[in-house]
Amino acid sequence: MPTAVPTAVPTSSPEASLTLQENDSGFCSVDGNVENDHSGYTGSGYANTTNASDTAVKYSVVVDADGDYSAVVTYANGGSSARDGVFNINGNNTETVNLGATGGWGNYDDSSAVTLQLTAGYNEVNLVATGSSGLANIDKLELTGYGIAQGDCSGAVTPTAEPTPVPTAEPTPVPTAVPTAVPTVEPTSAPVGTFTIQEGDNGFCGVDGGIDSNNSGYTGSGFANTDNASGKSVNWAITGDAGTYTIRWRFANGASDNRSGVLSSNGSSVSTEDFTGTGSWSSWNTTSVNLNLAGGYKNLSLVANQDSGLGNIDYIEVTGPNAAAASCGGIVPTAEPTVEPTSTPTAEPTAQPTSPPISGDDCEVLVNDPNVNWRETGLQSDQQIIQCLSESLGTPVGYGENATGGYNANGGSKLVIITDDFPEQQILDAISSTDHTWVVFDKDDFRNEKAISMHATYCDDSSVQSALGMSAAQCRDPIGTCGGSESCLEDFFNGDLNDGDLPIRNHLIDSNTTIDGRGSNAYFLFNGFKLGSDSSGKATYTTDNVILTNLDFRGVGHTEDHGLDPDMIRVTGESHDVWIHQNTFDNTGDAAFDIKVGGYDVTISFNKLLNVKRASLHGSSDSRTINSQITSTMLGNLFVTEDQYFGDSKFNAMRRVPLLRRGTTHLINNVFYGYRKDLMSVRVGGAAVVENNMFLNNVDNSKGDDLGDWVENILADVVSDGGIKVTGTSVYESNSNCEIAGSSASLNYSEGSTPDVNGAYNSASRSTISGNRFSVGSDLRDYVLATAGKGGATPYLSSYSDGDHSVISGAPSSCQ
C-alpha cells in the first residue's frame, strides 16, 4: 500500500484554521506600513500597502502535505473601486481575490473564499496588488486546511520538516486492523477525490446558451456561454459522501461588470459566486468556494444574477469525499454501490431513496399557482412535495443557517395540509411532534382571508367560557361573534381575555417543524407560538430546527402587560436553529419575535413589521446570565410606522429593535420607515453589529422633526453596558411613499467592543451575505420593499429568485 499512506494525513493532522495578523508569527512584511489610524481592525493594526501595483503583504506558513487550503481576507476599502489582489504562492501567481469597496476605511468585510494549493513544508504566501491603487487595507488572512502552522519568514523550515510523521502515523493499523477495507473503500487513492468536468464530459448537464469556441485560451473543446439574461444557468451532476467540498471554476469575463451567479445544490442555494472582469474574453481566471454538502447525488446549478448572464465557464473542478462526476438526471454511477460491498451491501442504494431530483416545472407550479393544490401536480409523495417546498424556499444565512425545519433529506418528511375544519386543533396536533413535519394550508379552503386564532383550542374550558360569557362555538369564532366590529374584538381579546389566571397561552412548536403559509390567505389573530419553555429563567423544554415562513400575524391592538402575554413568536428555553422568514406582523399586541432564556442561532429575514410597538426583546432580565448565548441575525427586514402614527407614543420603537441583554445580534440591510428615535438598547455586556441599514422619515411629519433630530435620536443612548458597531448606515429624508426625497446623513459610530459576527457563520453564509449585500440607497429600499413580508418576491436566499434586477423592478410604489 505505498500510495495509501498520504490518506492518513486528514486524521493525523486535523483540519484547522490559522489566522495571520500584523506583527504576529507568520506575518513577514508589507510593502508599505502597519497602521492603526482607522478603527475596526481586530489585531494591533492593519497592513496598508503603498498605492502602486505589485505591492504586497507577505506571509509564511508550513503545511504537512500537498493540498488545497481555503483563504479568506478581512479587509477595508474606503475607495470607490475595487483594490484586488492576487495570491502569489512560492513565486507563482495563482488565485485572484476581489477586495471591493466596503463603504469606509473603518468598515471591514470578508472576501469570498479562494482555494490555494500549498506544498508540503515551507510556503511563501504573498497577496499582491493588481492595480495602481495598491491593495485594500488588510486586517488579517485566515487559512483553513489540514496540518497548517505559521512559518518563520526565513525559509528555514524546509519541505522535509514534517514528512516522516506521515508514513509512521498509520502504517500498521491499515493492513492489520481492516486488511480488506482499504482496497474496497478507497481502492487506489485518498478518500478526497478531485476531478474536472468540461463541456461534453460525463457530469456536464447543459447550459442555457451554447458551447462556444470563438475565444482562445479554453482548455477543452470549448466553453459554456450562457444567454445574456438573468436566471440563465450552467448545470453539472456529481456524487460523493457528505462533507466539505471545494468547487472551483475557470472562467473568462471580458466585460467591465461582475457577472455573479447563485450556486445551488439540488435546488437549495448554497453560495453566491463572483465572476469579475478578467480583462478580455480570452483571458482566464479561477474562483472557488468551500461548502458543506450532503451525501449522494447532487445537481449543481450556477444561475446568473444579472441580465448579462454569467461569465464564460471553461470547466468546473470538484474536490470532496469520494467525489465523482454523476450521470445527469439523478442516476448515480454504478461504481458507488461497491464502496461498502461486504459490510453494508445495501447502504449505498438506499442512502437517498426518497429525495431524487424533482421536476422544476412541477415545483414551480406547486409553489406559485394558487389554483393548483398541494397534491395536484406530478409530485405526489410527501417527501417530493416537501423537497420542492424546501428547495424553493431556499437556505437561511447567519446564525440560523442550519435550520431545515420539517424537511429531512434522508426521507420520512411528513406533509400536513390544514383545512378549514377547526384548523387551530389541526395545527396544534401537527406541531406537537418531533417528527419532520411541514405544515401548509389547503389552497381552496384558504383562498380567501380566514382568521386562525389559537385561543380557540381553549374554548371548551369552562373558565374561558365564563370570562367571555358565551359558548364554545362563539368563543372559537370571535370575528363572527363580533360581526366584524373592531371595538368588539378589542373587548374580546384585550378586555374579557386579559386575565393571567385563564389557561390560554401560546402553544409550543416542537422540533423539526415548518409552518409554511405560501399559497393561502390564512392569518393568525391575536397571538402565535412559542418555541421551547422556561421557568424562573431556566430552560424546561428546548425546541430546535424550526422554520416559520410566509405567515400573517395580526394583533388586536397593544395592551401593556396583557395577562396572556400574546407574543407572536417567542424563542425561549435555549431553543435554537430557527429561521423566521418572510412573515408579516401587523399591530401585534406584544412582541413580533422575542428571544429569551438563552435562545440562540436565530435568523430573522425579509419580514415586514407594520405599526409594531415592541418588535423584539433579546433577553428579558438583566440578571439571567444564560442570555449571553443569545445570537440572532436580522437581515432584509422592513419596519414601518405609518405616517398617521409617527408621533404617537403607542407606536414608538421602545428600544426593541432589539432590546438586547448579554447576547449578540447582527443587523444587515434592514429598512426602517417612520422610526424617529430610540431604536434599540444594548445592556449588560450585549453586542450589536449594525451594517448597511437604511432609515427613511417623511419630512412632512406630525412632530416637525428634521434630519438633525433623527441623527441625534435614532441611535441615542443605545449602550448602557456593552458594545455597538454601526457601519454603512444612513438616515434619509423621504416623502410619504417612502422614497428618497432630500438629504441624508450617516449614523455610523462605534462604542465598546463587538465580535467578528461574520466569522461565526459558515462559508456559504458568508459568501451569500457578501455577494448580495446592498449599500444603502434606492436599490436597497426597492429590494426590501419587494421581498419583505408574506407574499413578497422570492429573495436571493433561494435559487427560485428572479434576480436583483427583476425584483427591484417589481418593487411596490410605497411601503405604507
C-alpha angles and dihedrals in degrees: 000000000000093000096046096071096082090060089071091067097085091055099039094043107035122212112270141172120237121197118203117196136171115291092007125118108280094034105106108175148310128231088234129017144312103238139176106188093113119063128231102063118128104215132037093305142308136277112252114189124207112267097261139097119265093028110136150195108223130209138168131211139174122219132188098229144359110285152115120292126189116232127198123179122207108208148153125223116181092174126100096244137047120276098202129185139199123221111237110199116195091334099317125106110232127154127022117219121204114229102183128180115293098191098254144016089253093051111092127195138175120246121230110273117262126190120238123196109222128185127226112279128007120013131182108215112190126177105210127195114242096192137058092251092065123226129322114260105284118217099175147335119227119198122188126193146092122315100352128160140160119281123221096237092238098087090235092130103079132195088263093061096093109017101102099060090060100065092041096047096079108003103128104025092066099059098032106037097044106005096171098037096075098062093045102043099039103007101180111359148021117302090248107078130193124201139159127227118203131178109294094018125120106275095035103115103179148282131246090236129021146303104249136184103183095110120064128231101059118131106217132034093306142310137275111255115186122209113265096261139100114261096032113133151189116220135202136174125220138162135203146122124299113274146078117338130188113211116194129182130194109212147161127216116180092175126094095236130078108254099204127181139198114237116211132182115209088343098309116114111240105169147348116236129203120222100188127188116292096190098256141011091259095051112089133200137171134234129183145183135200115226140173107232133182122248126264131033117359126190105204115201125182109198125193116245097200142045092257092065124222131319115266108281117216098180146329120235119200128195119184147119109306087338121174140159113270135207113263118254098046100292108139114213113264091241091074099072090060093064091094103018100153107030101038108013095173099038099097100043091052099041095101105012098145103037109064117149110290129218110272091206093054092046093048091053094044094053100038108031112081090194094060112076125213098271099035100094134067087274103091111152121080089239094054094048094046091046088055092048092048096046094046092048091054133208129308120236131205126029094343092051094123097058114119098157116192096357118100109185090202092061138259098095112154124215118209117191113200116216130193094260101106092320093184092066092045090053092047091052092048097050096046097081135075091219113113100270129175114194122203134165125245106258094216097046092047100036088117126044113284128175121231115193116183092206085079091081088067097050095100088063111105094218091058092048089049093050091051097037091225144097127273090255092053090046092054093052107046094159092053091042091052094042089232094301111152093204090051090052091050090052090047097052105022098033114031095027096040092105124114091204092067115097094235113120138147110284119239121249110212127217126291095028136137125188107195121186098186115131096021142081099219116134134191115237126208102343143015139192146309128222109211130349136251142188127197092346096310129107114252097171131015125207121194137182106028132154123195111185142165093004126145116220118188126184129205096229129297119284116184113241095356111199093234095049092225102200115164096219123009120181109194145139094059090300114165150174094057129159118196103185139173097345127145122227115191124187093327118199092228134352124347092211124355127184114202143163098022101318109163147175096043125157119198109189139172096349124149121224117192120191093338114161100194110028103174140354116198103195123359102216135039091219098058107098090185087078091072087085094059110121127174139169117206110193133174097346123155118221115190133181107183119234093251090062098038095111098029112113089211088073102041115130088245088208089286103130071106129329097205127198118186098323135093129255132183119203116193130174097343118156123215126193122185095008103135105166150353098034101167147351131219116199143170097012099320121152129213125189110194116188130178098341122159132215123195123187128179111246088212099065139147095245097052089236121164137190093278091055092052094048089052099043113029094076099017118144093353098151122060093157121353140037141291132184117191119187135166091009126135143168120227136199108239144174127244091276090063090249123142106262110163142349131350137205135200121252094189118137142131133220128173122345130311131189129244095264094177089056089060091061126083120255093260091056093046092049094048094047094045094045095049104034113129126212112229114275142082095317092056091046092051095043094052093043089052098047107031120102138011111328094016122143114280108267128217093275086083130058085222090072114118091225133261097284095052093043093050092046090055097050116133117253094241140019093219 
